[in-house]
mmCIF file of C-alpha atoms in Angstrom:
data_model
loop_
_atom_site.group_PDB
_atom_site.id
_atom_site.type_symbol
_atom_site.label_atom_id
_atom_site.label_comp_id
_atom_site.label_asym_id
_atom_site.label_seq_id
_atom_site.Cartn_x
_atom_site.Cartn_y
_atom_site.Cartn_z
ATOM 1 C CA ASP A 5 -18.442 5.435 -8.496
ATOM 2 C CA GLY A 6 -15.034 4.352 -9.782
ATOM 3 C CA GLY A 7 -12.929 2.020 -7.720
ATOM 4 C CA ILE A 8 -11.236 -1.330 -7.285
ATOM 5 C CA THR A 9 -13.190 -4.438 -6.379
ATOM 6 C CA GLN A 10 -11.524 -7.448 -4.847
ATOM 7 C CA SER A 11 -13.296 -10.747 -4.372
ATOM 8 C CA PRO A 12 -13.851 -12.782 -2.407
ATOM 9 C CA LYS A 13 -13.360 -10.970 0.887
ATOM 10 C CA TYR A 14 -12.456 -14.254 2.626
ATOM 11 C CA LEU A 15 -10.972 -17.350 0.996
ATOM 12 C CA PHE A 16 -9.985 -20.699 2.418
ATOM 13 C CA ARG A 17 -7.486 -22.973 0.710
ATOM 14 C CA LYS A 18 -6.661 -26.570 1.351
ATOM 15 C CA GLU A 19 -3.096 -27.788 1.208
ATOM 16 C CA GLY A 20 -2.013 -28.426 -2.399
ATOM 17 C CA GLN A 21 -4.751 -26.335 -3.997
ATOM 18 C CA ASN A 22 -4.413 -23.404 -6.332
ATOM 19 C CA VAL A 23 -6.741 -20.473 -5.685
ATOM 20 C CA THR A 24 -7.394 -17.323 -7.694
ATOM 21 C CA LEU A 25 -8.075 -13.884 -6.240
ATOM 22 C CA SER A 26 -10.030 -11.441 -8.360
ATOM 23 C CA CYS A 27 -9.216 -7.747 -8.863
ATOM 24 C CA GLU A 28 -11.292 -5.502 -11.114
ATOM 25 C CA GLN A 29 -11.001 -1.727 -11.591
ATOM 26 C CA ASN A 30 -13.145 0.786 -13.465
ATOM 27 C CA LEU A 31 -10.782 3.734 -13.023
ATOM 28 C CA ASN A 32 -9.277 3.368 -16.501
ATOM 29 C CA HIS A 33 -5.865 2.903 -14.856
ATOM 30 C CA ASP A 34 -3.055 1.382 -16.892
ATOM 31 C CA ALA A 35 -0.953 0.053 -13.991
ATOM 32 C CA MET A 36 -2.055 -2.556 -11.466
ATOM 33 C CA TYR A 37 -0.312 -4.172 -8.503
ATOM 34 C CA TRP A 38 -0.647 -7.039 -6.030
ATOM 35 C CA TYR A 39 0.657 -6.745 -2.468
ATOM 36 C CA ARG A 40 0.826 -9.200 0.371
ATOM 37 C CA GLN A 41 0.364 -7.937 3.929
ATOM 38 C CA ASP A 42 1.510 -9.852 7.013
ATOM 39 C CA PRO A 43 1.424 -8.512 10.576
ATOM 40 C CA GLY A 44 4.461 -6.312 11.197
ATOM 41 C CA GLN A 45 5.705 -6.717 7.621
ATOM 42 C CA GLY A 46 4.013 -3.824 5.890
ATOM 43 C CA LEU A 47 3.134 -4.207 2.220
ATOM 44 C CA ARG A 48 5.268 -6.433 0.025
ATOM 45 C CA LEU A 49 4.983 -6.330 -3.759
ATOM 46 C CA ILE A 50 4.141 -9.643 -5.446
ATOM 47 C CA TYR A 51 3.554 -8.695 -9.108
ATOM 48 C CA TYR A 52 2.821 -5.570 -11.080
ATOM 49 C CA SER A 53 1.541 -4.779 -14.544
ATOM 50 C CA GLN A 54 2.351 -1.564 -16.385
ATOM 51 C CA ILE A 55 -0.036 -2.215 -19.244
ATOM 52 C CA VAL A 56 -2.305 -4.874 -20.709
ATOM 53 C CA ASN A 57 -0.573 -8.138 -21.653
ATOM 54 C CA ASP A 58 2.511 -7.220 -19.646
ATOM 55 C CA PHE A 59 3.481 -7.986 -16.045
ATOM 56 C CA GLN A 60 6.646 -8.132 -13.955
ATOM 57 C CA LYS A 61 7.722 -9.936 -10.790
ATOM 58 C CA GLY A 62 7.900 -7.968 -7.594
ATOM 59 C CA ASP A 63 9.892 -8.740 -4.474
ATOM 60 C CA ILE A 64 8.083 -11.951 -3.436
ATOM 61 C CA ALA A 65 6.737 -13.511 -6.671
ATOM 62 C CA GLU A 66 7.645 -17.141 -5.933
ATOM 63 C CA GLY A 67 4.541 -19.332 -5.673
ATOM 64 C CA TYR A 68 2.270 -16.760 -7.357
ATOM 65 C CA SER A 69 1.145 -16.128 -10.933
ATOM 66 C CA VAL A 70 -0.854 -13.384 -12.640
ATOM 67 C CA SER A 71 -2.393 -12.479 -15.981
ATOM 68 C CA ARG A 72 -3.407 -9.170 -17.546
ATOM 69 C CA GLU A 73 -5.599 -9.955 -20.525
ATOM 70 C CA LYS A 74 -7.884 -6.960 -19.962
ATOM 71 C CA LYS A 75 -7.117 -3.467 -18.738
ATOM 72 C CA GLU A 76 -9.747 -3.764 -16.016
ATOM 73 C CA SER A 77 -8.669 -7.120 -14.578
ATOM 74 C CA PHE A 78 -5.531 -8.411 -12.840
ATOM 75 C CA PRO A 79 -6.220 -11.787 -11.170
ATOM 76 C CA LEU A 80 -3.696 -13.376 -8.824
ATOM 77 C CA THR A 81 -3.294 -17.153 -8.521
ATOM 78 C CA VAL A 82 -1.764 -18.521 -5.345
ATOM 79 C CA THR A 83 -0.268 -21.853 -6.344
ATOM 80 C CA SER A 84 0.533 -24.905 -4.248
ATOM 81 C CA ALA A 85 4.187 -23.879 -4.510
ATOM 82 C CA GLN A 86 3.518 -20.979 -2.119
ATOM 83 C CA LYS A 87 4.361 -22.601 1.206
ATOM 84 C CA ASN A 88 2.932 -19.968 3.521
ATOM 85 C CA PRO A 89 -0.004 -18.349 1.717
ATOM 86 C CA THR A 90 -2.049 -17.280 4.743
ATOM 87 C CA ALA A 91 -2.097 -13.468 4.519
ATOM 88 C CA PHE A 92 -4.110 -10.405 3.567
ATOM 89 C CA TYR A 93 -3.827 -9.658 -0.171
ATOM 90 C CA LEU A 94 -4.268 -6.164 -1.564
ATOM 91 C CA CYS A 95 -4.711 -5.109 -5.155
ATOM 92 C CA ALA A 96 -3.958 -1.542 -6.265
ATOM 93 C CA SER A 97 -3.899 0.532 -9.421
ATOM 94 C CA SER A 98 -2.464 3.827 -10.638
ATOM 95 C CA PRO A 99 -3.141 5.911 -13.754
ATOM 96 C CA SER A 100 0.119 4.864 -15.371
ATOM 97 C CA TRP A 101 3.531 3.455 -14.567
ATOM 98 C CA GLU A 102 4.977 6.952 -14.831
ATOM 99 C CA SER A 103 2.298 8.489 -12.615
ATOM 100 C CA ASN A 104 1.713 7.012 -9.188
ATOM 101 C CA TYR A 105 -0.160 10.026 -7.915
ATOM 102 C CA GLY A 106 -3.547 8.315 -8.012
ATOM 103 C CA TYR A 107 -2.578 5.058 -6.305
ATOM 104 C CA THR A 108 -5.795 3.358 -5.184
ATOM 105 C CA PHE A 109 -6.264 0.167 -3.170
ATOM 106 C CA GLY A 110 -9.021 -2.415 -3.087
ATOM 107 C CA SER A 111 -10.531 -3.652 0.171
ATOM 108 C CA GLY A 112 -8.462 -6.831 0.250
ATOM 109 C CA THR A 113 -8.883 -10.609 0.346
ATOM 110 C CA ARG A 114 -7.975 -12.578 3.447
ATOM 111 C CA LEU A 115 -6.638 -16.003 2.469
ATOM 112 C CA THR A 116 -6.381 -18.768 5.040
ATOM 113 C CA VAL A 117 -4.931 -22.248 4.600
ATOM 114 C CA VAL A 118 -7.044 -24.927 6.295
ATOM 115 C CA GLY B 22 16.613 0.663 -4.811
ATOM 116 C CA GLU B 23 14.491 2.710 -2.445
ATOM 117 C CA ASN B 24 14.178 1.762 1.235
ATOM 118 C CA VAL B 25 11.649 3.360 3.582
ATOM 119 C CA GLU B 26 11.929 3.160 7.367
ATOM 120 C CA GLN B 27 8.984 4.144 9.579
ATOM 121 C CA HIS B 28 8.877 4.897 13.308
ATOM 122 C CA PRO B 29 7.375 4.208 15.748
ATOM 123 C CA SER B 30 5.708 0.864 15.050
ATOM 124 C CA THR B 31 3.061 1.567 17.701
ATOM 125 C CA LEU B 32 1.858 4.856 19.139
ATOM 126 C CA SER B 33 -0.703 5.464 21.865
ATOM 127 C CA VAL B 34 -2.049 8.956 22.624
ATOM 128 C CA GLN B 35 -4.868 10.492 24.618
ATOM 129 C CA GLU B 36 -7.774 11.998 22.717
ATOM 130 C CA GLY B 37 -7.001 15.600 21.895
ATOM 131 C CA ASP B 38 -3.226 15.149 21.911
ATOM 132 C CA SER B 39 -1.040 15.303 18.807
ATOM 133 C CA ALA B 40 0.559 12.321 17.079
ATOM 134 C CA VAL B 41 3.694 12.335 14.952
ATOM 135 C CA ILE B 42 4.919 9.508 12.729
ATOM 136 C CA LYS B 43 8.303 9.726 11.017
ATOM 137 C CA CYS B 44 9.739 8.102 7.909
ATOM 138 C CA THR B 45 13.132 8.152 6.258
ATOM 139 C CA TYR B 46 13.948 7.193 2.686
ATOM 140 C CA SER B 47 17.173 6.278 0.965
ATOM 141 C CA ASP B 48 16.816 7.318 -2.701
ATOM 142 C CA SER B 49 17.419 11.029 -3.226
ATOM 143 C CA ALA B 50 15.620 10.756 -6.591
ATOM 144 C CA SER B 51 12.274 10.005 -4.891
ATOM 145 C CA ASN B 52 9.886 12.902 -5.400
ATOM 146 C CA TYR B 53 6.467 11.771 -4.158
ATOM 147 C CA PHE B 54 5.537 10.816 -0.595
ATOM 148 C CA PRO B 55 1.981 9.677 0.197
ATOM 149 C CA TRP B 56 0.506 8.626 3.529
ATOM 150 C CA TYR B 57 -2.153 5.932 3.823
ATOM 151 C CA LYS B 58 -4.572 5.068 6.640
ATOM 152 C CA GLN B 59 -5.704 1.465 6.992
ATOM 153 C CA GLU B 60 -8.601 0.538 9.222
ATOM 154 C CA LEU B 61 -9.027 -3.011 10.426
ATOM 155 C CA GLY B 62 -9.972 -5.411 7.630
ATOM 156 C CA LYS B 63 -9.912 -2.718 4.938
ATOM 157 C CA GLY B 64 -7.562 -1.547 2.233
ATOM 158 C CA PRO B 65 -5.306 1.501 2.766
ATOM 159 C CA GLN B 66 -6.804 4.892 1.923
ATOM 160 C CA LEU B 67 -4.736 7.877 0.826
ATOM 161 C CA ILE B 68 -5.035 10.659 3.414
ATOM 162 C CA ILE B 69 -2.402 13.140 2.312
ATOM 163 C CA ASP B 70 0.613 13.333 0.035
ATOM 164 C CA ILE B 71 3.471 15.691 -0.685
ATOM 165 C CA ARG B 72 5.752 16.248 -3.636
ATOM 166 C CA SER B 73 9.390 17.160 -3.335
ATOM 167 C CA ASN B 74 8.926 20.738 -4.525
ATOM 168 C CA VAL B 75 7.184 21.724 -1.251
ATOM 169 C CA GLY B 76 8.204 21.409 2.366
ATOM 170 C CA GLU B 77 4.817 21.191 4.083
ATOM 171 C CA LYS B 78 1.191 20.465 3.280
ATOM 172 C CA LYS B 79 -1.862 20.686 5.514
ATOM 173 C CA ASP B 80 -5.386 19.333 5.324
ATOM 174 C CA GLN B 81 -7.477 20.232 8.372
ATOM 175 C CA ARG B 82 -6.007 18.255 11.308
ATOM 176 C CA ILE B 83 -3.411 16.459 9.206
ATOM 177 C CA ALA B 84 -0.097 17.804 7.978
ATOM 178 C CA VAL B 85 2.966 16.346 6.305
ATOM 179 C CA THR B 86 6.456 17.843 6.357
ATOM 180 C CA LEU B 87 9.357 16.946 4.088
ATOM 181 C CA ASN B 88 13.072 17.503 4.606
ATOM 182 C CA LYS B 89 14.785 16.581 1.348
ATOM 183 C CA THR B 90 18.261 17.238 2.665
ATOM 184 C CA ALA B 91 17.839 14.814 5.536
ATOM 185 C CA LYS B 92 15.627 12.513 3.456
ATOM 186 C CA HIS B 93 12.835 12.274 5.977
ATOM 187 C CA PHE B 94 9.168 13.155 6.093
ATOM 188 C CA SER B 95 6.616 13.152 8.891
ATOM 189 C CA LEU B 96 2.872 12.913 9.430
ATOM 190 C CA HIS B 97 1.353 15.171 12.065
ATOM 191 C CA ILE B 98 -2.168 14.649 13.403
ATOM 192 C CA THR B 99 -3.482 17.306 15.777
ATOM 193 C CA GLU B 100 -6.486 17.110 18.125
ATOM 194 C CA THR B 101 -6.618 13.345 17.750
ATOM 195 C CA GLN B 102 -9.970 11.568 17.921
ATOM 196 C CA PRO B 103 -10.817 7.882 18.538
ATOM 197 C CA GLU B 104 -11.666 7.482 14.842
ATOM 198 C CA ASP B 105 -8.040 8.309 14.030
ATOM 199 C CA SER B 106 -7.114 4.898 15.465
ATOM 200 C CA ALA B 107 -5.729 2.840 12.580
ATOM 201 C CA VAL B 108 -2.488 1.709 10.966
ATOM 202 C CA TYR B 109 -0.688 4.434 9.031
ATOM 203 C CA PHE B 110 1.763 3.747 6.208
ATOM 204 C CA CYS B 111 4.207 6.110 4.606
ATOM 205 C CA ALA B 112 5.552 5.500 1.103
ATOM 206 C CA ALA B 113 7.983 6.860 -1.440
ATOM 207 C CA ILE B 114 8.280 6.315 -5.136
ATOM 208 C CA GLY B 115 11.223 4.083 -5.949
ATOM 209 C CA TYR B 116 13.313 4.794 -8.977
ATOM 210 C CA GLY B 117 16.013 2.730 -10.561
ATOM 211 C CA GLY B 118 15.583 -0.943 -9.798
ATOM 212 C CA SER B 119 11.937 -0.553 -8.782
ATOM 213 C CA GLN B 120 10.997 2.328 -11.021
ATOM 214 C CA GLY B 121 7.498 3.576 -10.617
ATOM 215 C CA ASN B 122 6.648 1.465 -7.587
ATOM 216 C CA LEU B 123 5.553 2.892 -4.285
ATOM 217 C CA ILE B 124 7.838 1.545 -1.550
ATOM 218 C CA PHE B 125 6.034 1.351 1.797
ATOM 219 C CA GLY B 126 7.178 1.640 5.385
ATOM 220 C CA LYS B 127 6.150 -1.132 7.765
ATOM 221 C CA GLY B 128 3.340 0.845 9.323
ATOM 222 C CA THR B 129 2.485 2.535 12.617
ATOM 223 C CA LYS B 130 -0.448 1.352 14.696
ATOM 224 C CA LEU B 131 -1.998 4.458 16.252
ATOM 225 C CA SER B 132 -4.339 4.063 19.213
ATOM 226 C CA VAL B 133 -6.265 7.103 20.444
ATOM 227 C CA LYS B 134 -7.657 6.590 23.942
ATOM 228 C CA PRO B 135 -10.868 8.435 24.835
#
């Protein structure tokens, strides 16, 4: 079955560490997205990628970085510059930037600072 | 850019009653309005969507209505069941500054009491 796989499901980060969250899709979607979810805040866009080798900052990009070297993969790195990284992170994809009608989410990664 | 407001933030109903969640949007150019259901610890799942060329869409116990003039759309769940308990998000496509992105409301936590 096609879908989006996020790993790991749970991740613990020590102060000052960088951590990378994985997102892989086999839906042949061009566009991919990373959202952060905090209680009562809804979904906030971190970064998005319209196509391979291209990505743009979203509303809360500070302290995060991404890469899009392959169509299937869009990893997110939470750097030490992100002062409050504890949150639930969701990856999503859609067929293309122009077509959001097949917007699909992964199952999320819960990141906790210890 | 697009702004989506969602109400109420929490909703509690008795099993068998109806539930209504309302959203307003700001960008008159938005033309696609999906609704997502998120169960605890999981990613959001698309449950129904509507495009701006129709005013209502139904799928079994779920319906969505759209009023383009007033720029609001609503989710209606009839004959609620305990498994309907979840957080529901509305969204609209943002054009202009956030072209192609889905802009999400902050969510409604629905509790269905048996």
